[in-house]
């Protein structure tokens, strides 16, 4: 077949799916430990949502969005990130009026960016994130940053560092933008076309440029930290002190401005370089967004949040050898030896699945040896063998594939016996609960 997967996408195959499910489940459990509730919003939104939130001077909106007209002539966009949709929903569904504040929401799902694919960078990728909406203290910012660190530690990462910076408040940024413009003005003729536009629309974005000469220029540029208003300075100091007090490894990165327009004050990025030396880029990132809720029609509240890239987490865990052994397996492998025994085996498989055994049914009538081989390949714990003799005398043969021990069991007892052998509570439990009700 000559149809290939679209560039920048990933097919999740055997074992990888189990790994991603396991990681996502772990992330969700941790979010719940911290009191976050789940939210799911659509994968596409009106384009305007992103131009207004992520911002029309950001690279994401300018170059990376999958935007299309639907059959009703609406401009829609596959979400490039999840924060905008979550806040849109929170405002639209009036959650800030009906729920206690702060509102704590987590999400997992795909996002889409038309970026140049490379190590750790895809066009469809997945994010796990949290939004902590309606906070009142910079300590809640520190708490959220620490939550991200704990998430990574609970997944098994060690020595995660978080880079932090403050983009200040409105007053800060006005003063800083002016300083940046005066700094860049003499270089205008030499910077790239994108940067020329950034100079006009949003000078802060100048610092994001990855073109080497422009990047170099950015390194010498004034830093926003020198322009922080008093209020922003105090808030940022509180965040730093709080992080230090709980021994979070943080470092100040004065160049960190983040690629989305909705941030103010504290922004942060989590870094972890693989043991193999591979750098997949930031594993996660986030920041405070004080105006987004209001800009989308809600009340004026302060919020903070972050998102992790699931592909990057998985790549790092794989490199660290922490995902080995994650694969699909069955408890029981039922082998029907001939057409005559198929119905019998079919019913037995059904019963096993209803009693919570992962069960595979083999109706291929191959030699016993090759069927056992298939059972071993599926990592089955027991093979359940059914031939004509067994069926006629209402028994089955069970074979422990680890010890090779084999025994014959009356079919009426096999479920119970398997529960006993595999330590599955099943039967017993039910009986006991039944007694209680009497
Ligand atoms: P972001 O920094 O654009 O922030 O993305 C967060 C994370 O998503 C990145 O650190 C990275 O791990 C992952 N990621 C981003 N782009 C790609 C890609 N093309 N391929 C693979 N992984 C990628 C946000 O999206 C904000 N919404 C985070 C946030 C939540 N801020 C406040 N609340």
PDB file of N, CA, C and O in Angstrom, residues 56-115:
ATOM      1  N   UNK A  56      -2.099  36.200  18.329  1.00  0.00           N
ATOM      2  CA  UNK A  56      -1.782  36.173  16.895  1.00  0.00           C
ATOM      3  C   UNK A  56      -0.350  36.557  16.570  1.00  0.00           C
ATOM      4  O   UNK A  56       0.060  36.513  15.425  1.00  0.00           O
ATOM      5  N   UNK A  57       0.437  36.913  17.594  1.00  0.00           N
ATOM      6  CA  UNK A  57       1.854  37.144  17.276  1.00  0.00           C
ATOM      7  C   UNK A  57       2.697  35.913  17.616  1.00  0.00           C
ATOM      8  O   UNK A  57       3.887  35.873  17.362  1.00  0.00           O
ATOM      9  N   UNK A  58       2.078  34.884  18.182  1.00  0.00           N
ATOM     10  CA  UNK A  58       2.852  33.681  18.539  1.00  0.00           C
ATOM     11  C   UNK A  58       3.121  32.842  17.294  1.00  0.00           C
ATOM     12  O   UNK A  58       2.348  32.870  16.342  1.00  0.00           O
ATOM     13  N   UNK A  59       4.228  32.098  17.321  1.00  0.00           N
ATOM     14  CA  UNK A  59       4.535  31.193  16.202  1.00  0.00           C
ATOM     15  C   UNK A  59       3.417  30.184  16.014  1.00  0.00           C
ATOM     16  O   UNK A  59       3.091  29.806  14.892  1.00  0.00           O
ATOM     17  N   UNK A  60       2.857  29.726  17.139  1.00  0.00           N
ATOM     18  CA  UNK A  60       1.813  28.701  17.056  1.00  0.00           C
ATOM     19  C   UNK A  60       0.675  29.188  16.169  1.00  0.00           C
ATOM     20  O   UNK A  60       0.262  28.504  15.232  1.00  0.00           O
ATOM     21  N   UNK A  61       0.168  30.394  16.449  1.00  0.00           N
ATOM     22  CA  UNK A  61      -0.959  30.897  15.667  1.00  0.00           C
ATOM     23  C   UNK A  61      -0.508  31.298  14.262  1.00  0.00           C
ATOM     24  O   UNK A  61      -1.190  31.030  13.273  1.00  0.00           O
ATOM     25  N   UNK A  62       0.665  31.883  14.147  1.00  0.00           N
ATOM     26  CA  UNK A  62       1.078  32.383  12.838  1.00  0.00           C
ATOM     27  C   UNK A  62       1.423  31.277  11.856  1.00  0.00           C
ATOM     28  O   UNK A  62       1.186  31.387  10.664  1.00  0.00           O
ATOM     29  N   UNK A  63       1.996  30.183  12.377  1.00  0.00           N
ATOM     30  CA  UNK A  63       2.529  29.210  11.420  1.00  0.00           C
ATOM     31  C   UNK A  63       2.110  27.763  11.662  1.00  0.00           C
ATOM     32  O   UNK A  63       2.313  26.918  10.815  1.00  0.00           O
ATOM     33  N   UNK A  64       1.598  27.467  12.843  1.00  0.00           N
ATOM     34  CA  UNK A  64       1.536  26.045  13.191  1.00  0.00           C
ATOM     35  C   UNK A  64       0.135  25.486  13.325  1.00  0.00           C
ATOM     36  O   UNK A  64      -0.032  24.338  13.714  1.00  0.00           O
ATOM     37  N   UNK A  65      -0.883  26.274  13.019  1.00  0.00           N
ATOM     38  CA  UNK A  65      -2.227  25.757  13.281  1.00  0.00           C
ATOM     39  C   UNK A  65      -2.812  24.994  12.097  1.00  0.00           C
ATOM     40  O   UNK A  65      -2.618  25.356  10.948  1.00  0.00           O
ATOM     41  N   UNK A  66      -3.526  23.931  12.421  1.00  0.00           N
ATOM     42  CA  UNK A  66      -4.310  23.205  11.429  1.00  0.00           C
ATOM     43  C   UNK A  66      -5.682  23.864  11.395  1.00  0.00           C
ATOM     44  O   UNK A  66      -6.563  23.541  12.183  1.00  0.00           O
ATOM     45  N   UNK A  67      -5.838  24.808  10.476  1.00  0.00           N
ATOM     46  CA  UNK A  67      -7.073  25.573  10.385  1.00  0.00           C
ATOM     47  C   UNK A  67      -7.806  25.196   9.102  1.00  0.00           C
ATOM     48  O   UNK A  67      -7.179  25.005   8.066  1.00  0.00           O
ATOM     49  N   UNK A  68      -9.112  25.060   9.186  1.00  0.00           N
ATOM     50  CA  UNK A  68      -9.884  24.694   7.990  1.00  0.00           C
ATOM     51  C   UNK A  68     -11.294  25.281   8.085  1.00  0.00           C
ATOM     52  O   UNK A  68     -11.756  25.636   9.168  1.00  0.00           O
ATOM     53  N   UNK A  69     -11.939  25.401   6.925  1.00  0.00           N
ATOM     54  CA  UNK A  69     -13.333  25.837   6.901  1.00  0.00           C
ATOM     55  C   UNK A  69     -14.198  24.589   6.915  1.00  0.00           C
ATOM     56  O   UNK A  69     -13.942  23.654   6.157  1.00  0.00           O
ATOM     57  N   UNK A  70     -15.217  24.563   7.756  1.00  0.00           N
ATOM     58  CA  UNK A  70     -16.104  23.395   7.713  1.00  0.00           C
ATOM     59  C   UNK A  70     -17.195  23.649   6.671  1.00  0.00           C
ATOM     60  O   UNK A  70     -17.192  24.694   6.007  1.00  0.00           O
ATOM     61  N   UNK A  71     -18.105  22.692   6.497  1.00  0.00           N
ATOM     62  CA  UNK A  71     -19.090  22.820   5.421  1.00  0.00           C
ATOM     63  C   UNK A  71     -20.075  23.951   5.674  1.00  0.00           C
ATOM     64  O   UNK A  71     -20.830  24.342   4.800  1.00  0.00           O
ATOM     65  N   UNK A  72     -20.077  24.479   6.899  1.00  0.00           N
ATOM     66  CA  UNK A  72     -20.943  25.625   7.197  1.00  0.00           C
ATOM     67  C   UNK A  72     -20.177  26.936   7.156  1.00  0.00           C
ATOM     68  O   UNK A  72     -20.616  27.917   7.749  1.00  0.00           O
ATOM     69  N   UNK A  73     -19.005  26.902   6.502  1.00  0.00           N
ATOM     70  CA  UNK A  73     -18.180  28.111   6.350  1.00  0.00           C
ATOM     71  C   UNK A  73     -17.687  28.720   7.654  1.00  0.00           C
ATOM     72  O   UNK A  73     -17.533  29.931   7.780  1.00  0.00           O
ATOM     73  N   UNK A  74     -17.470  27.875   8.658  1.00  0.00           N
ATOM     74  CA  UNK A  74     -16.883  28.370   9.903  1.00  0.00           C
ATOM     75  C   UNK A  74     -15.399  28.050   9.874  1.00  0.00           C
ATOM     76  O   UNK A  74     -15.008  26.969   9.435  1.00  0.00           O
ATOM     77  N   UNK A  75     -14.603  28.969  10.383  1.00  0.00           N
ATOM     78  CA  UNK A  75     -13.180  28.678  10.475  1.00  0.00           C
ATOM     79  C   UNK A  75     -12.914  27.950  11.787  1.00  0.00           C
ATOM     80  O   UNK A  75     -13.113  28.491  12.870  1.00  0.00           O
ATOM     81  N   UNK A  76     -12.475  26.712  11.672  1.00  0.00           N
ATOM     82  CA  UNK A  76     -12.194  25.888  12.853  1.00  0.00           C
ATOM     83  C   UNK A  76     -10.712  25.536  12.871  1.00  0.00           C
ATOM     84  O   UNK A  76     -10.042  25.571  11.839  1.00  0.00           O
ATOM     85  N   UNK A  77     -10.210  25.198  14.066  1.00  0.00           N
ATOM     86  CA  UNK A  77      -8.794  24.860  14.201  1.00  0.00           C
ATOM     87  C   UNK A  77      -8.631  23.679  15.141  1.00  0.00           C
ATOM     88  O   UNK A  77      -9.265  23.637  16.200  1.00  0.00           O
ATOM     89  N   UNK A  78      -7.820  22.712  14.719  1.00  0.00           N
ATOM     90  CA  UNK A  78      -7.470  21.616  15.629  1.00  0.00           C
ATOM     91  C   UNK A  78      -6.651  22.232  16.753  1.00  0.00           C
ATOM     92  O   UNK A  78      -5.678  22.950  16.490  1.00  0.00           O
ATOM     93  N   UNK A  79      -7.012  21.954  17.990  1.00  0.00           N
ATOM     94  CA  UNK A  79      -6.381  22.671  19.104  1.00  0.00           C
ATOM     95  C   UNK A  79      -4.864  22.465  19.136  1.00  0.00           C
ATOM     96  O   UNK A  79      -4.379  21.339  19.089  1.00  0.00           O
ATOM     97  N   UNK A  80      -4.081  23.568  19.201  1.00  0.00           N
ATOM     98  CA  UNK A  80      -2.630  23.435  19.300  1.00  0.00           C
ATOM     99  C   UNK A  80      -2.179  23.235  20.750  1.00  0.00           C
ATOM    100  O   UNK A  80      -1.015  22.942  21.003  1.00  0.00           O
ATOM    101  N   UNK A  81      -3.101  23.403  21.693  1.00  0.00           N
ATOM    102  CA  UNK A  81      -2.834  23.211  23.120  1.00  0.00           C
ATOM    103  C   UNK A  81      -4.194  23.175  23.789  1.00  0.00           C
ATOM    104  O   UNK A  81      -5.215  23.451  23.132  1.00  0.00           O
ATOM    105  N   UNK A  82      -4.253  22.837  25.070  1.00  0.00           N
ATOM    106  CA  UNK A  82      -5.567  22.595  25.666  1.00  0.00           C
ATOM    107  C   UNK A  82      -6.073  23.702  26.596  1.00  0.00           C
ATOM    108  O   UNK A  82      -7.259  23.768  26.898  1.00  0.00           O
ATOM    109  N   UNK A  83      -5.165  24.582  27.029  1.00  0.00           N
ATOM    110  CA  UNK A  83      -5.571  25.607  27.996  1.00  0.00           C
ATOM    111  C   UNK A  83      -6.715  26.480  27.464  1.00  0.00           C
ATOM    112  O   UNK A  83      -7.697  26.725  28.177  1.00  0.00           O
ATOM    113  N   UNK A  84      -6.588  26.934  26.217  1.00  0.00           N
ATOM    114  CA  UNK A  84      -7.585  27.854  25.658  1.00  0.00           C
ATOM    115  C   UNK A  84      -8.974  27.210  25.673  1.00  0.00           C
ATOM    116  O   UNK A  84      -9.956  27.838  26.100  1.00  0.00           O
ATOM    117  N   UNK A  85      -9.067  25.956  25.237  1.00  0.00           N
ATOM    118  CA  UNK A  85     -10.367  25.279  25.207  1.00  0.00           C
ATOM    119  C   UNK A  85     -10.929  25.072  26.609  1.00  0.00           C
ATOM    120  O   UNK A  85     -12.135  25.218  26.838  1.00  0.00           O
ATOM    121  N   UNK A  86     -10.042  24.739  27.551  1.00  0.00           N
ATOM    122  CA  UNK A  86     -10.480  24.517  28.929  1.00  0.00           C
ATOM    123  C   UNK A  86     -11.058  25.809  29.506  1.00  0.00           C
ATOM    124  O   UNK A  86     -12.146  25.818  30.088  1.00  0.00           O
ATOM    125  N   UNK A  87     -10.360  26.919  29.293  1.00  0.00           N
ATOM    126  CA  UNK A  87     -10.855  28.189  29.844  1.00  0.00           C
ATOM    127  C   UNK A  87     -12.133  28.623  29.115  1.00  0.00           C
ATOM    128  O   UNK A  87     -13.080  29.107  29.733  1.00  0.00           O
ATOM    129  N   UNK A  88     -12.171  28.411  27.811  1.00  0.00           N
ATOM    130  CA  UNK A  88     -13.402  28.711  27.061  1.00  0.00           C
ATOM    131  C   UNK A  88     -14.582  27.970  27.699  1.00  0.00           C
ATOM    132  O   UNK A  88     -15.652  28.525  27.955  1.00  0.00           O
ATOM    133  N   UNK A  89     -14.358  26.688  28.003  1.00  0.00           N
ATOM    134  CA  UNK A  89     -15.427  25.871  28.566  1.00  0.00           C
ATOM    135  C   UNK A  89     -15.813  26.330  29.975  1.00  0.00           C
ATOM    136  O   UNK A  89     -16.992  26.447  30.305  1.00  0.00           O
ATOM    137  N   UNK A  90     -14.802  26.606  30.792  1.00  0.00           N
ATOM    138  CA  UNK A  90     -15.037  27.048  32.171  1.00  0.00           C
ATOM    139  C   UNK A  90     -15.899  28.322  32.181  1.00  0.00           C
ATOM    140  O   UNK A  90     -16.826  28.458  32.977  1.00  0.00           O
ATOM    141  N   UNK A  91     -15.579  29.239  31.248  1.00  0.00           N
ATOM    142  CA  UNK A  91     -16.339  30.496  31.181  1.00  0.00           C
ATOM    143  C   UNK A  91     -17.739  30.216  30.638  1.00  0.00           C
ATOM    144  O   UNK A  91     -18.740  30.618  31.228  1.00  0.00           O
ATOM    145  N   UNK A  92     -17.796  29.478  29.534  1.00  0.00           N
ATOM    146  CA  UNK A  92     -19.084  29.235  28.880  1.00  0.00           C
ATOM    147  C   UNK A  92     -20.045  28.471  29.789  1.00  0.00           C
ATOM    148  O   UNK A  92     -21.238  28.761  29.825  1.00  0.00           O
ATOM    149  N   UNK A  93     -19.524  27.505  30.527  1.00  0.00           N
ATOM    150  CA  UNK A  93     -20.386  26.684  31.401  1.00  0.00           C
ATOM    151  C   UNK A  93     -20.533  27.326  32.787  1.00  0.00           C
ATOM    152  O   UNK A  93     -21.070  26.706  33.695  1.00  0.00           O
ATOM    153  N   UNK A  94     -20.014  28.527  32.953  1.00  0.00           N
ATOM    154  CA  UNK A  94     -20.138  29.301  34.191  1.00  0.00           C
ATOM    155  C   UNK A  94     -19.631  28.555  35.419  1.00  0.00           C
ATOM    156  O   UNK A  94     -20.173  28.681  36.526  1.00  0.00           O
ATOM    157  N   UNK A  95     -18.584  27.748  35.240  1.00  0.00           N
ATOM    158  CA  UNK A  95     -18.077  26.959  36.364  1.00  0.00           C
ATOM    159  C   UNK A  95     -17.537  27.834  37.485  1.00  0.00           C
ATOM    160  O   UNK A  95     -17.538  27.442  38.639  1.00  0.00           O
ATOM    161  N   UNK A  96     -17.081  29.045  37.125  1.00  0.00           N
ATOM    162  CA  UNK A  96     -16.514  29.908  38.164  1.00  0.00           C
ATOM    163  C   UNK A  96     -17.597  30.495  39.064  1.00  0.00           C
ATOM    164  O   UNK A  96     -17.311  31.039  40.127  1.00  0.00           O
ATOM    165  N   UNK A  97     -18.860  30.388  38.628  1.00  0.00           N
ATOM    166  CA  UNK A  97     -19.944  30.888  39.466  1.00  0.00           C
ATOM    167  C   UNK A  97     -20.582  29.762  40.265  1.00  0.00           C
ATOM    168  O   UNK A  97     -21.167  29.986  41.312  1.00  0.00           O
ATOM    169  N   UNK A  98     -20.486  28.526  39.730  1.00  0.00           N
ATOM    170  CA  UNK A  98     -21.201  27.432  40.397  1.00  0.00           C
ATOM    171  C   UNK A  98     -20.270  26.565  41.237  1.00  0.00           C
ATOM    172  O   UNK A  98     -20.719  25.805  42.076  1.00  0.00           O
ATOM    173  N   UNK A  99     -18.967  26.651  41.006  1.00  0.00           N
ATOM    174  CA  UNK A  99     -18.027  25.804  41.736  1.00  0.00           C
ATOM    175  C   UNK A  99     -17.245  26.639  42.728  1.00  0.00           C
ATOM    176  O   UNK A  99     -17.082  27.835  42.551  1.00  0.00           O
ATOM    177  N   UNK A 100     -16.741  25.950  43.743  1.00  0.00           N
ATOM    178  CA  UNK A 100     -15.858  26.589  44.705  1.00  0.00           C
ATOM    179  C   UNK A 100     -14.540  26.955  44.032  1.00  0.00           C
ATOM    180  O   UNK A 100     -14.038  26.204  43.224  1.00  0.00           O
ATOM    181  N   UNK A 101     -13.979  28.097  44.382  1.00  0.00           N
ATOM    182  CA  UNK A 101     -12.668  28.465  43.830  1.00  0.00           C
ATOM    183  C   UNK A 101     -11.573  28.147  44.851  1.00  0.00           C
ATOM    184  O   UNK A 101     -11.849  28.181  46.046  1.00  0.00           O
ATOM    185  N   UNK A 102     -10.366  27.905  44.474  1.00  0.00           N
ATOM    186  CA  UNK A 102      -9.942  27.749  43.079  1.00  0.00           C
ATOM    187  C   UNK A 102     -10.487  26.467  42.450  1.00  0.00           C
ATOM    188  O   UNK A 102     -10.700  25.471  43.122  1.00  0.00           O
ATOM    189  N   UNK A 103     -10.691  26.576  41.154  1.00  0.00           N
ATOM    190  CA  UNK A 103     -11.155  25.443  40.372  1.00  0.00           C
ATOM    191  C   UNK A 103      -9.911  24.710  39.866  1.00  0.00           C
ATOM    192  O   UNK A 103      -9.022  25.326  39.285  1.00  0.00           O
ATOM    193  N   UNK A 104      -9.846  23.407  40.131  1.00  0.00           N
ATOM    194  CA  UNK A 104      -8.644  22.652  39.747  1.00  0.00           C
ATOM    195  C   UNK A 104      -9.017  21.576  38.741  1.00  0.00           C
ATOM    196  O   UNK A 104      -9.748  20.656  39.067  1.00  0.00           O
ATOM    197  N   UNK A 105      -8.517  21.719  37.530  1.00  0.00           N
ATOM    198  CA  UNK A 105      -8.898  20.804  36.454  1.00  0.00           C
ATOM    199  C   UNK A 105      -7.674  20.164  35.802  1.00  0.00           C
ATOM    200  O   UNK A 105      -6.655  20.829  35.622  1.00  0.00           O
ATOM    201  N   UNK A 106      -7.795  18.880  35.481  1.00  0.00           N
ATOM    202  CA  UNK A 106      -6.727  18.224  34.719  1.00  0.00           C
ATOM    203  C   UNK A 106      -7.291  17.698  33.406  1.00  0.00           C
ATOM    204  O   UNK A 106      -8.507  17.506  33.279  1.00  0.00           O
ATOM    205  N   UNK A 107      -6.401  17.479  32.455  1.00  0.00           N
ATOM    206  CA  UNK A 107      -6.840  16.949  31.167  1.00  0.00           C
ATOM    207  C   UNK A 107      -5.739  16.106  30.534  1.00  0.00           C
ATOM    208  O   UNK A 107      -4.568  16.262  30.846  1.00  0.00           O
ATOM    209  N   UNK A 108      -6.151  15.209  29.658  1.00  0.00           N
ATOM    210  CA  UNK A 108      -5.218  14.436  28.831  1.00  0.00           C
ATOM    211  C   UNK A 108      -5.824  14.385  27.440  1.00  0.00           C
ATOM    212  O   UNK A 108      -7.020  14.136  27.317  1.00  0.00           O
ATOM    213  N   UNK A 109      -5.029  14.614  26.426  1.00  0.00           N
ATOM    214  CA  UNK A 109      -5.589  14.490  25.085  1.00  0.00           C
ATOM    215  C   UNK A 109      -4.640  14.971  24.024  1.00  0.00           C
ATOM    216  O   UNK A 109      -3.593  15.546  24.328  1.00  0.00           O
ATOM    217  N   UNK A 110      -5.003  14.746  22.767  1.00  0.00           N
ATOM    218  CA  UNK A 110      -4.129  15.133  21.659  1.00  0.00           C
ATOM    219  C   UNK A 110      -4.163  16.631  21.370  1.00  0.00           C
ATOM    220  O   UNK A 110      -5.157  17.300  21.649  1.00  0.00           O
ATOM    221  N   UNK A 111      -3.062  17.121  20.838  1.00  0.00           N
ATOM    222  CA  UNK A 111      -2.978  18.498  20.359  1.00  0.00           C
ATOM    223  C   UNK A 111      -2.242  18.447  19.023  1.00  0.00           C
ATOM    224  O   UNK A 111      -1.554  17.461  18.723  1.00  0.00           O
ATOM    225  N   UNK A 112      -2.391  19.501  18.233  1.00  0.00           N
ATOM    226  CA  UNK A 112      -1.889  19.467  16.860  1.00  0.00           C
ATOM    227  C   UNK A 112      -1.130  20.743  16.521  1.00  0.00           C
ATOM    228  O   UNK A 112      -1.643  21.834  16.735  1.00  0.00           O
ATOM    229  N   UNK A 113       0.085  20.578  16.057  1.00  0.00           N
ATOM    230  CA  UNK A 113       0.850  21.758  15.621  1.00  0.00           C
ATOM    231  C   UNK A 113       1.612  21.400  14.350  1.00  0.00           C
ATOM    232  O   UNK A 113       2.264  20.359  14.305  1.00  0.00           O
ATOM    233  N   UNK A 114       1.521  22.279  13.380  1.00  0.00           N
ATOM    234  CA  UNK A 114       2.260  22.053  12.138  1.00  0.00           C
ATOM    235  C   UNK A 114       3.686  22.527  12.350  1.00  0.00           C
ATOM    236  O   UNK A 114       4.065  23.627  11.990  1.00  0.00           O
ATOM    237  N   UNK A 115       4.481  21.670  13.002  1.00  0.00           N
ATOM    238  CA  UNK A 115       5.880  22.003  13.279  1.00  0.00           C
ATOM    239  C   UNK A 115       6.758  21.079  12.451  1.00  0.00           C
ATOM    240  O   UNK A 115       6.307  20.048  11.968  1.00  0.00           O
TER     241      UNK A 115
END
